[in-house]
Amino acid sequence: MLSFGLVNVPVSLIKATRSKTISFNQLRKSDFSRIQYKKVAGDGAEVPASEIVKGYKLSEDRYVVISDADLSYQPKGKPNYRDQRLCKA
């Protein structure tokens, strides 16, 4: 209740957002079948998830391969620079 001198105004709070989230699937328009995301290499061959690694591009045909352990590594004290495996694309 808000009061302005002799006038009292009733006030209530209403939540402006919903707590539930909504997600959508991508479908083919003609038959509503779900769209799949296949991982395909440059030569057109499908690549299973077990053969996929993360890499940072150094030059046109050179990458540094980065593992999940490398990304979670946090040095204590002095930085500890470790050699990374280099590979050609």
PDB file of C-alpha atoms in Angstrom:
ATOM      1  CA  MET A   1       0.000   0.000   0.000  1.00  0.00           C
ATOM      2  CA  LEU A   2       1.373   3.410  -0.990  1.00  0.00           C
ATOM      3  CA  SER A   3       0.332   6.437   1.015  1.00  0.00           C
ATOM      4  CA  PHE A   4       0.263  10.027  -0.291  1.00  0.00           C
ATOM      5  CA  GLY A   5      -0.901  12.103   2.634  1.00  0.00           C
ATOM      6  CA  LEU A   6      -4.504  10.997   3.264  1.00  0.00           C
ATOM      7  CA  VAL A   7      -4.717   8.931   0.050  1.00  0.00           C
ATOM      8  CA  ASN A   8      -3.862   5.215   0.195  1.00  0.00           C
ATOM      9  CA  VAL A   9      -3.232   3.380  -3.076  1.00  0.00           C
ATOM     10  CA  PRO A  10      -3.242  -0.435  -3.094  1.00  0.00           C
ATOM     11  CA  VAL A  11      -0.186  -1.852  -4.893  1.00  0.00           C
ATOM     12  CA  SER A  12       0.644  -5.413  -5.885  1.00  0.00           C
ATOM     13  CA  LEU A  13       3.767  -6.837  -7.487  1.00  0.00           C
ATOM     14  CA  ILE A  14       3.451  -9.105 -10.500  1.00  0.00           C
ATOM     15  CA  LYS A  15       6.298 -11.129 -11.967  1.00  0.00           C
ATOM     16  CA  ALA A  16       7.099  -9.828 -15.470  1.00  0.00           C
ATOM     17  CA  THR A  17       9.065 -12.861 -16.693  1.00  0.00           C
ATOM     18  CA  ARG A  18       8.468 -16.583 -16.848  1.00  0.00           C
ATOM     19  CA  SER A  19      10.916 -18.965 -15.242  1.00  0.00           C
ATOM     20  CA  LYS A  20      10.453 -21.694 -17.884  1.00  0.00           C
ATOM     21  CA  THR A  21      12.579 -21.703 -21.005  1.00  0.00           C
ATOM     22  CA  ILE A  22      11.453 -22.740 -24.448  1.00  0.00           C
ATOM     23  CA  SER A  23      13.544 -24.398 -27.124  1.00  0.00           C
ATOM     24  CA  PHE A  24      12.875 -25.160 -30.759  1.00  0.00           C
ATOM     25  CA  ASN A  25      13.962 -27.896 -33.139  1.00  0.00           C
ATOM     26  CA  GLN A  26      14.781 -27.288 -36.777  1.00  0.00           C
ATOM     27  CA  LEU A  27      12.475 -29.278 -39.056  1.00  0.00           C
ATOM     28  CA  ARG A  28      12.175 -29.933 -42.779  1.00  0.00           C
ATOM     29  CA  LYS A  29       9.089 -28.081 -43.966  1.00  0.00           C
ATOM     30  CA  SER A  30       7.735 -30.887 -46.176  1.00  0.00           C
ATOM     31  CA  ASP A  31       7.528 -33.714 -43.603  1.00  0.00           C
ATOM     32  CA  PHE A  32       8.586 -32.129 -40.267  1.00  0.00           C
ATOM     33  CA  SER A  33      11.565 -34.474 -39.871  1.00  0.00           C
ATOM     34  CA  ARG A  34      14.284 -33.127 -37.571  1.00  0.00           C
ATOM     35  CA  ILE A  35      17.432 -31.639 -39.053  1.00  0.00           C
ATOM     36  CA  GLN A  36      20.699 -33.355 -38.042  1.00  0.00           C
ATOM     37  CA  TYR A  37      24.105 -31.737 -37.719  1.00  0.00           C
ATOM     38  CA  LYS A  38      26.787 -33.994 -39.123  1.00  0.00           C
ATOM     39  CA  LYS A  39      30.448 -33.134 -38.654  1.00  0.00           C
ATOM     40  CA  VAL A  40      32.167 -33.411 -42.014  1.00  0.00           C
ATOM     41  CA  ALA A  41      35.882 -32.984 -42.841  1.00  0.00           C
ATOM     42  CA  GLY A  42      37.197 -30.964 -45.767  1.00  0.00           C
ATOM     43  CA  ASP A  43      37.284 -34.115 -47.939  1.00  0.00           C
ATOM     44  CA  GLY A  44      33.545 -34.710 -47.378  1.00  0.00           C
ATOM     45  CA  ALA A  45      33.956 -37.686 -45.019  1.00  0.00           C
ATOM     46  CA  GLU A  46      31.813 -37.736 -41.886  1.00  0.00           C
ATOM     47  CA  VAL A  47      33.969 -37.529 -38.715  1.00  0.00           C
ATOM     48  CA  PRO A  48      32.930 -39.228 -35.440  1.00  0.00           C
ATOM     49  CA  ALA A  49      33.136 -37.146 -32.263  1.00  0.00           C
ATOM     50  CA  SER A  50      35.970 -39.351 -30.934  1.00  0.00           C
ATOM     51  CA  GLU A  51      38.270 -38.132 -33.755  1.00  0.00           C
ATOM     52  CA  ILE A  52      37.639 -34.406 -33.283  1.00  0.00           C
ATOM     53  CA  VAL A  53      40.194 -32.238 -31.442  1.00  0.00           C
ATOM     54  CA  LYS A  54      40.409 -28.518 -30.718  1.00  0.00           C
ATOM     55  CA  GLY A  55      43.091 -26.525 -32.495  1.00  0.00           C
ATOM     56  CA  TYR A  56      44.330 -22.947 -32.759  1.00  0.00           C
ATOM     57  CA  LYS A  57      45.382 -21.804 -36.236  1.00  0.00           C
ATOM     58  CA  LEU A  58      48.994 -20.562 -36.369  1.00  0.00           C
ATOM     59  CA  SER A  59      49.304 -20.148 -40.131  1.00  0.00           C
ATOM     60  CA  GLU A  60      47.558 -21.336 -43.288  1.00  0.00           C
ATOM     61  CA  ASP A  61      48.384 -25.020 -42.706  1.00  0.00           C
ATOM     62  CA  ARG A  62      49.642 -25.206 -39.092  1.00  0.00           C
ATOM     63  CA  TYR A  63      47.616 -25.654 -35.905  1.00  0.00           C
ATOM     64  CA  VAL A  64      48.340 -26.071 -32.199  1.00  0.00           C
ATOM     65  CA  VAL A  65      46.268 -28.927 -30.797  1.00  0.00           C
ATOM     66  CA  ILE A  66      44.650 -27.974 -27.462  1.00  0.00           C
ATOM     67  CA  SER A  67      43.208 -30.521 -25.012  1.00  0.00           C
ATOM     68  CA  ASP A  68      40.556 -29.979 -22.353  1.00  0.00           C
ATOM     69  CA  ALA A  69      43.322 -30.352 -19.736  1.00  0.00           C
ATOM     70  CA  ASP A  70      45.214 -27.489 -21.403  1.00  0.00           C
ATOM     71  CA  LEU A  71      42.143 -25.270 -21.207  1.00  0.00           C
ATOM     72  CA  SER A  72      41.571 -26.034 -17.519  1.00  0.00           C
ATOM     73  CA  TYR A  73      45.251 -25.600 -16.579  1.00  0.00           C
ATOM     74  CA  GLN A  74      45.842 -22.777 -14.082  1.00  0.00           C
ATOM     75  CA  PRO A  75      49.448 -22.111 -13.104  1.00  0.00           C
ATOM     76  CA  LYS A  76      50.394 -21.347  -9.497  1.00  0.00           C
ATOM     77  CA  GLY A  77      53.166 -18.804  -9.052  1.00  0.00           C
ATOM     78  CA  LYS A  78      55.281 -18.468 -12.188  1.00  0.00           C
ATOM     79  CA  PRO A  79      53.655 -19.325 -15.511  1.00  0.00           C
ATOM     80  CA  ASN A  80      54.660 -22.774 -16.738  1.00  0.00           C
ATOM     81  CA  TYR A  81      54.741 -22.719 -20.532  1.00  0.00           C
ATOM     82  CA  ARG A  82      54.355 -26.197 -21.943  1.00  0.00           C
ATOM     83  CA  ASP A  83      55.208 -27.318 -25.467  1.00  0.00           C
ATOM     84  CA  GLN A  84      52.187 -28.032 -27.619  1.00  0.00           C
ATOM     85  CA  ARG A  85      52.071 -30.551 -30.431  1.00  0.00           C
ATOM     86  CA  LEU A  86      52.154 -28.909 -33.837  1.00  0.00           C
ATOM     87  CA  CYS A  87      50.446 -30.524 -36.779  1.00  0.00           C
ATOM     88  CA  LYS A  88      50.007 -29.732 -40.451  1.00  0.00           C
ATOM     89  CA  ALA A  89      46.506 -29.477 -41.863  1.00  0.00           C
TER      90      ALA A  89
END
